[in-house]
Amino acid sequence: MGRDTIAEVITSIRNADMDKKRMVRITATKITENIVKILLREGFIENVRKHRENYKDFLVLTLRHRRNRKRPYRNLLNLKRISRPGLRIYSNYQRIPRILGGMGIVIISTSRGIMTDREARLEGVGGEILCYIW
């Protein structure tokens, strides 16, 4: 069986956020680079840099954490994988779900590349729903 790189990236980021880690290292592919660019642009992560080790490329992400000592720690990132290799979920641009009334984002793989739900609605394209982030 093949590997689900998108699920690995989402799980790595979610686990690092729950464990209050500041940095995460994930493998670099075109899909993961596009997803990380969206996360950076939307403000879910602070910084991204590319790292090469033993002829393999990695992305090192700097996560954003809330530091409030009065309240218990609360995760900033909530990520959920929707479409998976065993069950692909597709949607046209009119039926793309809104996460928390527009507060969260949906990452979609379209014929014009990987984009957020807002961009897909503006361009009028649908595609495969990869994940929800809120």
Coordinates of C-alpha atoms in Angstrom, one line a residue:
M1 CA 0.0 0.0 0.0
G2 CA 1.1 3.6 -0.6
R3 CA 1.6 6.2 2.0
D4 CA -0.8 9.0 2.7
T5 CA 1.6 11.9 2.9
I6 CA -1.2 14.4 3.7
A7 CA -2.4 12.4 6.7
E8 CA 1.2 12.1 7.9
V9 CA 1.7 15.8 7.7
I10 CA -1.6 16.6 9.5
T11 CA -0.9 14.0 12.2
S12 CA 2.7 15.3 12.7
I13 CA 1.4 18.9 13.1
R14 CA -1.5 17.9 15.4
N15 CA 0.8 15.8 17.6
A16 CA 3.4 18.5 17.9
D17 CA 0.8 21.0 18.8
M18 CA -0.7 18.8 21.5
D19 CA 2.7 18.1 22.9
K20 CA 3.5 21.8 22.9
K21 CA 6.5 21.4 20.6
R22 CA 7.8 24.5 18.9
M23 CA 9.2 22.9 15.7
V24 CA 8.0 20.1 13.4
R25 CA 10.0 18.3 10.7
I26 CA 8.0 16.8 7.8
T27 CA 9.0 15.4 4.4
A28 CA 8.9 17.8 1.5
T29 CA 6.7 17.0 -1.5
K30 CA 4.9 19.3 -3.8
I31 CA 1.6 18.7 -2.0
T32 CA 2.9 19.2 1.5
E33 CA 4.7 22.4 0.4
N34 CA 1.5 23.8 -1.0
I35 CA -0.5 22.9 2.2
V36 CA 2.2 24.4 4.3
K37 CA 2.1 27.6 2.2
I38 CA -1.6 27.8 2.9
L39 CA -1.1 27.3 6.6
L40 CA 1.6 30.0 6.6
R41 CA -0.5 32.4 4.6
E42 CA -3.6 31.9 6.9
G43 CA -1.5 32.4 10.1
F44 CA -1.7 28.9 11.6
I45 CA 2.1 28.5 11.6
E46 CA 4.8 31.1 12.1
N47 CA 7.7 30.1 9.8
V48 CA 8.8 27.5 7.3
R49 CA 12.3 26.6 6.1
K50 CA 13.6 23.9 3.8
H51 CA 16.2 21.5 5.1
R52 CA 18.2 18.9 3.2
E53 CA 19.6 15.9 4.9
N54 CA 21.0 12.7 3.2
Y55 CA 19.7 13.8 -0.2
K56 CA 16.2 14.1 1.2
D57 CA 14.3 17.4 1.6
F58 CA 12.4 18.3 4.8
L59 CA 10.3 21.2 5.8
V60 CA 10.9 22.6 9.3
L61 CA 7.7 24.3 10.6
T62 CA 7.6 26.7 13.5
L63 CA 4.3 26.4 15.2
R64 CA 2.4 29.2 16.8
H65 CA 1.4 28.7 20.4
R66 CA -0.8 30.6 22.8
R67 CA 1.1 31.5 26.0
N68 CA -1.4 32.3 28.7
R69 CA -0.4 31.1 32.2
K70 CA -3.7 31.8 33.9
R71 CA -5.7 29.3 31.8
P72 CA -4.8 25.7 30.9
Y73 CA -3.1 25.1 27.6
R74 CA -5.5 25.0 24.6
N75 CA -4.5 23.7 21.2
L76 CA -4.3 26.3 18.5
L77 CA -4.6 23.9 15.6
N78 CA -7.4 21.5 14.9
L79 CA -6.8 19.5 11.7
K80 CA -9.0 16.8 10.3
R81 CA -8.3 14.7 7.2
I82 CA -11.5 14.4 5.1
S83 CA -10.7 12.7 1.7
R84 CA -8.4 9.7 2.1
P85 CA -7.1 7.1 -0.4
G86 CA -9.9 4.6 0.5
L87 CA -12.7 7.2 0.2
R88 CA -12.3 10.3 -1.9
I89 CA -14.6 13.2 -1.2
Y90 CA -15.3 15.7 -4.0
S91 CA -17.4 18.8 -4.0
N92 CA -18.4 21.5 -6.4
Y93 CA -17.7 25.1 -5.5
Q94 CA -21.3 25.8 -4.4
R95 CA -21.3 22.9 -1.8
I96 CA -17.9 23.4 -0.2
P97 CA -18.6 23.4 3.5
R98 CA -18.0 26.4 5.7
I99 CA -16.0 25.6 8.9
L100 CA -17.2 27.5 12.0
G101 CA -19.1 29.9 9.8
G102 CA -16.0 30.9 7.9
M103 CA -13.6 31.0 10.8
G104 CA -11.8 27.8 9.7
I105 CA -10.5 26.9 6.3
V106 CA -11.0 23.9 4.0
I107 CA -8.1 22.9 1.8
I108 CA -9.1 21.7 -1.6
S109 CA -7.2 20.1 -4.4
T110 CA -8.6 21.6 -7.7
S111 CA -7.6 21.5 -11.3
R112 CA -5.9 24.9 -10.7
G113 CA -3.9 23.7 -7.8
I114 CA -4.3 23.4 -4.0
M115 CA -6.3 26.3 -2.5
T116 CA -8.5 27.3 0.3
D117 CA -12.3 27.2 0.2
R118 CA -12.6 31.0 -0.2
E119 CA -10.3 31.0 -3.2
A120 CA -12.1 28.1 -4.8
R121 CA -15.5 29.8 -4.4
L122 CA -14.1 33.0 -5.9
E123 CA -12.7 31.2 -8.9
G124 CA -15.8 29.0 -9.2
V125 CA -13.9 25.6 -9.1
G126 CA -14.6 22.5 -7.0
G127 CA -12.4 19.6 -6.3
E128 CA -11.2 17.0 -3.7
I129 CA -11.6 18.2 -0.1
L130 CA -8.3 17.4 1.6
C131 CA -8.7 18.6 5.1
Y132 CA -10.4 21.0 7.5
I133 CA -8.4 23.4 9.7
W134 CA -9.9 25.5 12.5

